[in-house]
């Protein structure tokens, strides 16, 4: 489980496969195709690849227009620009109009490192999950990234997926990836004392935390919550009742992300559960190497372990 692969490379390669499968699939980029890896699709299908330049809002509008002509439109850039610079177009042209546009963005969270706060997008899940019609995903494994792109192409409607800049640990085998479904969590590890819900880069940290917790006598269940909207309510409800303690770990603001979605759901159902969210507090973050920033802001297995111990012993 220690192999690392960059999910951006998997995304670029998957687009080529999808282009071969769907002659009506088009890809748009905003002058960052070497970084998002969409250039691979452009080399294979130049007539279906559109570099819109540094004009992200226009890219979204054009994607919606192409979708209105029965195209499956994938649009990619950095997450700080989509949704950061393009929210009005996403809201009106894509979500409200219920267009078949797939927003697949890269360089999310703290993965941009030294580029700093101007490029750190830590509120995108909150912005996107509040939009009607929009589905929201955060791949937790590089090859899972490719399968999620396939699911986005196979299913109609507005969708948003985010990956980081850095390579990710390989967690799943091919069969496990093929079986994923929108709105369904993946139970990576069973446990009775505490449940850890994670997505993206934090899933690997959650798994490592669970292994260490087991050595400490604490049994931790780990769920991969890659599908954030819709999320797996049945799995969350079952885990809350089984373990009585839930930790949400995400490379995102603690406001409006998966942690908020889960807490809203549990409160509405009247579930009495001990609950913590590990994420970015209500702050803008500093510049630095990605691994340094993750540790500084508590997005680590050590933080998960400490939180689990507090919940179990408290």
Coordinates of C-alpha atoms in Angstrom, one line a residue:
X1 CA 0.0 0.0 0.0
X2 CA 3.0 2.3 -0.2
X3 CA 3.0 2.9 -3.9
X4 CA 2.4 6.5 -4.9
X5 CA 0.9 7.7 -8.2
X6 CA -0.1 11.2 -9.2
X7 CA -3.9 11.3 -9.7
X8 CA -3.5 14.1 -12.3
X9 CA -1.7 11.6 -14.6
X10 CA -4.5 9.1 -14.1
X11 CA -7.1 11.7 -14.9
X12 CA -5.4 12.7 -18.2
X13 CA -5.1 9.0 -19.2
X14 CA -8.7 8.4 -18.3
X15 CA -9.9 11.3 -20.5
X16 CA -8.3 9.6 -23.5
X17 CA -10.2 6.3 -22.8
X18 CA -13.4 8.3 -22.3
X19 CA -12.8 10.1 -25.6
X20 CA -12.5 6.8 -27.4
X21 CA -15.7 5.6 -25.7
X22 CA -17.8 8.8 -26.2
X23 CA -17.4 10.6 -29.5
X24 CA -19.5 13.5 -28.0
X25 CA -17.1 14.0 -25.1
X26 CA -15.2 17.3 -25.1
X27 CA -12.5 18.8 -22.8
X28 CA -11.9 22.4 -21.9
X29 CA -9.0 23.9 -20.1
X30 CA -7.9 27.4 -19.0
X31 CA -4.3 27.6 -20.1
X32 CA -3.1 25.0 -17.5
X33 CA -3.4 21.8 -19.5
X34 CA 0.2 20.7 -18.7
X35 CA -0.6 20.9 -15.0
X36 CA -4.1 19.4 -15.1
X37 CA -2.9 16.8 -17.7
X38 CA -5.7 17.5 -20.0
X39 CA -3.2 18.1 -22.8
X40 CA -3.0 14.3 -23.2
X41 CA -6.6 14.4 -24.5
X42 CA -5.8 17.4 -26.7
X43 CA -3.0 15.4 -28.4
X44 CA -5.3 12.5 -29.1
X45 CA -8.4 14.5 -30.0
X46 CA -7.4 18.0 -31.0
X47 CA -10.7 18.7 -32.6
X48 CA -12.5 18.1 -29.3
X49 CA -10.1 20.0 -27.0
X50 CA -10.5 23.7 -26.3
X51 CA -7.9 25.8 -24.5
X52 CA -9.9 28.8 -23.4
X53 CA -6.9 30.8 -22.1
X54 CA -6.8 32.6 -18.8
X55 CA -10.6 33.1 -19.0
X56 CA -12.1 30.6 -16.5
X57 CA -15.5 32.2 -16.4
X58 CA -15.8 32.0 -20.1
X59 CA -14.7 28.4 -20.0
X60 CA -17.6 27.5 -17.8
X61 CA -20.1 29.3 -20.0
X62 CA -18.7 27.6 -23.1
X63 CA -18.8 24.2 -21.4
X64 CA -22.5 24.8 -20.6
X65 CA -23.1 25.8 -24.2
X66 CA -21.5 22.7 -25.5
X67 CA -23.4 20.6 -23.0
X68 CA -26.6 22.1 -24.4
X69 CA -25.6 20.7 -27.7
X70 CA -25.5 17.1 -26.3
X71 CA -21.8 17.1 -25.5
X72 CA -20.3 15.6 -22.3
X73 CA -18.2 18.6 -21.3
X74 CA -15.2 18.2 -18.9
X75 CA -13.7 21.5 -17.8
X76 CA -10.5 21.6 -15.8
X77 CA -8.2 24.1 -14.1
X78 CA -6.9 24.7 -10.6
X79 CA -9.6 24.5 -7.8
X80 CA -8.9 28.1 -6.7
X81 CA -10.2 29.2 -10.1
X82 CA -13.1 26.8 -10.3
X83 CA -15.1 27.5 -8.3
X84 CA -13.1 30.4 -6.9
X85 CA -13.2 32.7 -9.9
X86 CA -16.3 31.3 -11.7
X87 CA -19.0 30.8 -9.1
X88 CA -21.7 32.8 -10.9
X89 CA -21.2 30.9 -14.1
X90 CA -21.3 27.6 -12.3
X91 CA -24.4 28.5 -10.4
X92 CA -26.4 29.9 -13.3
X93 CA -25.1 28.2 -16.5
X94 CA -24.3 24.8 -15.0
X95 CA -26.2 24.0 -11.8
X96 CA -29.4 26.0 -12.3
X97 CA -29.6 24.9 -16.0
X98 CA -28.8 21.3 -15.0
X99 CA -26.2 21.0 -17.7
X100 CA -24.1 17.9 -18.3
X101 CA -20.8 19.7 -17.3
X102 CA -18.1 17.9 -15.4
X103 CA -15.9 20.2 -13.4
X104 CA -12.7 18.2 -12.6
X105 CA -10.2 20.4 -10.9
X106 CA -6.7 20.0 -9.6
X107 CA -4.3 21.6 -7.0
X108 CA -6.9 21.5 -4.3
X109 CA -6.3 22.1 -0.6
X110 CA -2.8 22.6 0.7
X111 CA -1.1 20.7 -2.1
X112 CA 0.0 23.9 -3.8
X113 CA 2.4 24.5 -0.9
X114 CA 4.6 27.5 -1.5
X115 CA 2.1 29.2 -3.9
X116 CA 0.4 30.2 -0.7
X117 CA -3.0 31.5 0.2
X118 CA -3.7 32.9 -3.3
X119 CA -3.8 29.3 -4.6
X120 CA -4.9 27.3 -1.6
X121 CA -8.6 26.4 -2.1
X122 CA -10.0 25.1 1.2
X123 CA -13.6 26.1 0.8
X124 CA -14.6 24.5 -2.5
X125 CA -16.5 21.6 -1.2
X126 CA -18.7 24.0 0.8
X127 CA -19.3 26.2 -2.2
X128 CA -20.2 23.3 -4.5
X129 CA -22.3 21.1 -2.2
X130 CA -24.7 24.0 -1.5
X131 CA -25.7 24.2 -5.2
X132 CA -28.9 22.3 -6.2
X133 CA -28.3 19.6 -8.9
X134 CA -24.5 19.5 -8.2
X135 CA -22.8 16.2 -7.2
X136 CA -19.5 16.6 -5.3
X137 CA -16.6 14.1 -5.2
X138 CA -13.1 14.0 -3.6
X139 CA -11.1 11.0 -4.8
X140 CA -9.0 9.2 -2.1
X141 CA -6.8 7.0 -4.4
X142 CA -5.1 7.8 -7.7
X143 CA -6.7 5.0 -9.6
X144 CA -10.0 5.7 -7.9
X145 CA -9.7 9.1 -9.6
X146 CA -9.9 7.5 -13.0
X147 CA -13.0 5.5 -12.0
X148 CA -14.7 8.6 -10.6
X149 CA -14.1 10.4 -13.9
X150 CA -15.7 7.4 -15.7
X151 CA -18.7 7.6 -13.4
X152 CA -19.0 11.3 -14.1
X153 CA -19.1 10.6 -17.8
X154 CA -21.6 7.8 -17.5
X155 CA -24.1 9.7 -15.4
X156 CA -25.9 12.9 -16.5
X157 CA -25.7 16.2 -14.7
X158 CA -23.5 18.8 -13.1
X159 CA -20.6 17.3 -11.1
X160 CA -17.5 18.5 -9.4
X161 CA -14.4 16.5 -8.4
X162 CA -11.2 17.8 -6.8
X163 CA -7.7 16.3 -6.6
X164 CA -4.5 17.8 -5.3
X165 CA -1.1 18.4 -7.0
X166 CA 0.9 15.8 -5.2
X167 CA 1.1 12.0 -5.8
X168 CA -1.3 9.9 -3.7
X169 CA -0.9 6.5 -2.0
X170 CA -2.4 3.6 -3.8
X171 CA -5.0 2.1 -1.5
X172 CA -7.3 0.0 -3.6
X173 CA -7.0 -2.9 -6.1
X174 CA -8.7 -2.8 -9.4
X175 CA -11.8 -4.8 -8.4
X176 CA -12.5 -2.5 -5.4
X177 CA -12.3 0.5 -7.6
X178 CA -14.7 -0.9 -10.2
X179 CA -17.3 -1.5 -7.6
X180 CA -17.6 2.1 -6.3
X181 CA -21.0 3.8 -6.6
X182 CA -22.0 7.4 -6.4
X183 CA -23.4 8.1 -2.9
X184 CA -21.8 5.0 -1.4
X185 CA -18.9 5.0 1.1
X186 CA -16.2 2.3 1.0
X187 CA -15.6 0.6 4.3
X188 CA -11.8 0.3 4.3
X189 CA -11.6 -1.1 7.8
X190 CA -14.1 -2.3 10.4
X191 CA -14.0 -1.3 14.0
X192 CA -16.2 -1.0 17.1
X193 CA -14.9 1.9 19.2
X194 CA -14.7 4.9 16.8
X195 CA -15.5 5.7 13.2
X196 CA -13.2 7.8 11.1
X197 CA -14.8 9.3 8.0
X198 CA -12.2 10.6 5.5
X199 CA -11.7 11.6 1.9
X200 CA -8.9 12.7 -0.4
X201 CA -5.4 12.7 1.1
X202 CA -6.8 12.2 4.6
X203 CA -8.0 8.6 3.9
X204 CA -4.4 7.3 3.9
X205 CA -3.8 9.1 7.2
X206 CA -7.0 7.7 8.6
X207 CA -5.9 4.1 7.7
X208 CA -2.5 4.6 9.3
X209 CA -4.1 6.1 12.4
X210 CA -6.4 3.1 12.7
X211 CA -3.5 0.7 12.5
X212 CA -1.7 2.5 15.3
X213 CA -4.9 2.8 17.4
X214 CA -5.4 -1.0 17.1
X215 CA -1.9 -1.4 18.7
X216 CA -3.2 0.9 21.5
X217 CA -6.3 -1.3 22.0
X218 CA -8.8 1.0 20.2
X219 CA -10.8 -0.5 17.3
X220 CA -11.3 2.1 14.6
X221 CA -13.7 1.8 11.6
X222 CA -12.5 3.7 8.5
X223 CA -14.9 4.8 5.8
X224 CA -13.8 6.4 2.5
X225 CA -16.3 9.2 1.9
X226 CA -15.2 10.1 -1.6
X227 CA -18.8 10.9 -2.5
X228 CA -19.5 14.0 -0.5
X229 CA -22.8 14.9 -2.2
X230 CA -24.6 12.7 -2.1
X231 CA -22.9 11.0 0.9
X232 CA -23.7 7.6 2.3
X233 CA -26.2 8.3 5.0
X234 CA -26.9 4.7 5.7
X235 CA -23.2 4.0 6.4
X236 CA -22.9 7.1 8.6
X237 CA -26.0 6.2 10.6
X238 CA -24.9 2.6 11.0
X239 CA -21.4 3.7 12.1
X240 CA -22.8 6.3 14.6
X241 CA -25.0 3.7 16.2
X242 CA -22.3 0.9 16.2
X243 CA -19.4 3.0 17.5
X244 CA -21.0 6.0 19.2
X245 CA -18.0 8.2 18.2
X246 CA -17.3 9.8 14.8
X247 CA -14.2 11.7 13.5
X248 CA -14.3 13.5 10.2
X249 CA -10.9 14.1 8.7
X250 CA -10.7 16.3 5.5
X251 CA -8.2 18.7 3.8
X252 CA -10.8 21.4 3.8
X253 CA -12.2 24.1 6.0
X254 CA -14.2 22.7 9.0
X255 CA -17.0 25.0 7.8
X256 CA -19.2 23.6 5.1
X257 CA -17.4 20.4 4.1
X258 CA -18.1 16.8 4.8
X259 CA -17.9 17.4 8.6
X260 CA -20.7 19.9 8.3
X261 CA -22.8 17.7 6.1
X262 CA -22.5 14.7 8.5
X263 CA -23.2 16.8 11.6
X264 CA -26.3 18.3 10.1
X265 CA -27.6 14.8 9.2
X266 CA -26.9 13.3 12.6
X267 CA -28.5 16.3 14.4
X268 CA -31.6 16.0 12.2
X269 CA -31.9 12.3 13.1
X270 CA -31.4 13.0 16.8
X271 CA -28.4 10.7 17.0
X272 CA -26.4 11.0 20.3
X273 CA -22.8 10.6 19.2
X274 CA -19.4 12.0 20.2
X275 CA -18.2 14.0 17.2
X276 CA -15.1 15.8 16.0
X277 CA -14.0 17.4 12.8
X278 CA -10.3 17.5 11.8
X279 CA -9.7 20.1 9.2
X280 CA -8.6 23.7 8.6
X281 CA -9.9 26.0 11.3
X282 CA -11.4 29.4 10.4
X283 CA -8.1 30.7 9.1
X284 CA -6.1 31.5 5.9
X285 CA -3.0 29.3 5.8
X286 CA 0.6 30.0 5.3
X287 CA 3.0 29.1 2.5
X288 CA 5.3 26.1 2.8
X289 CA 5.9 22.6 1.6
X290 CA 2.7 20.6 1.5
X291 CA 3.8 18.0 4.1
X292 CA 4.8 20.8 6.4
X293 CA 1.5 22.6 6.1
X294 CA -0.5 19.4 6.6
X295 CA 1.4 18.8 9.9
X296 CA 1.2 22.4 11.0
X297 CA -2.6 22.5 10.6
X298 CA -3.2 19.2 12.2
X299 CA -4.1 17.2 9.1
X300 CA -2.1 14.1 10.2
X301 CA -2.5 10.6 11.6
X302 CA -1.1 11.9 14.9
X303 CA -4.0 14.3 15.2
X304 CA -6.5 11.6 14.3
X305 CA -5.0 9.2 16.9
X306 CA -5.0 11.9 19.6
X307 CA -8.6 12.8 18.8
X308 CA -9.7 9.2 18.9
X309 CA -8.1 8.6 22.2
X310 CA -9.8 11.6 23.7
X311 CA -13.2 10.5 22.4
X312 CA -12.8 6.9 23.7
X313 CA -11.4 7.8 27.1
X314 CA -13.6 10.8 27.6

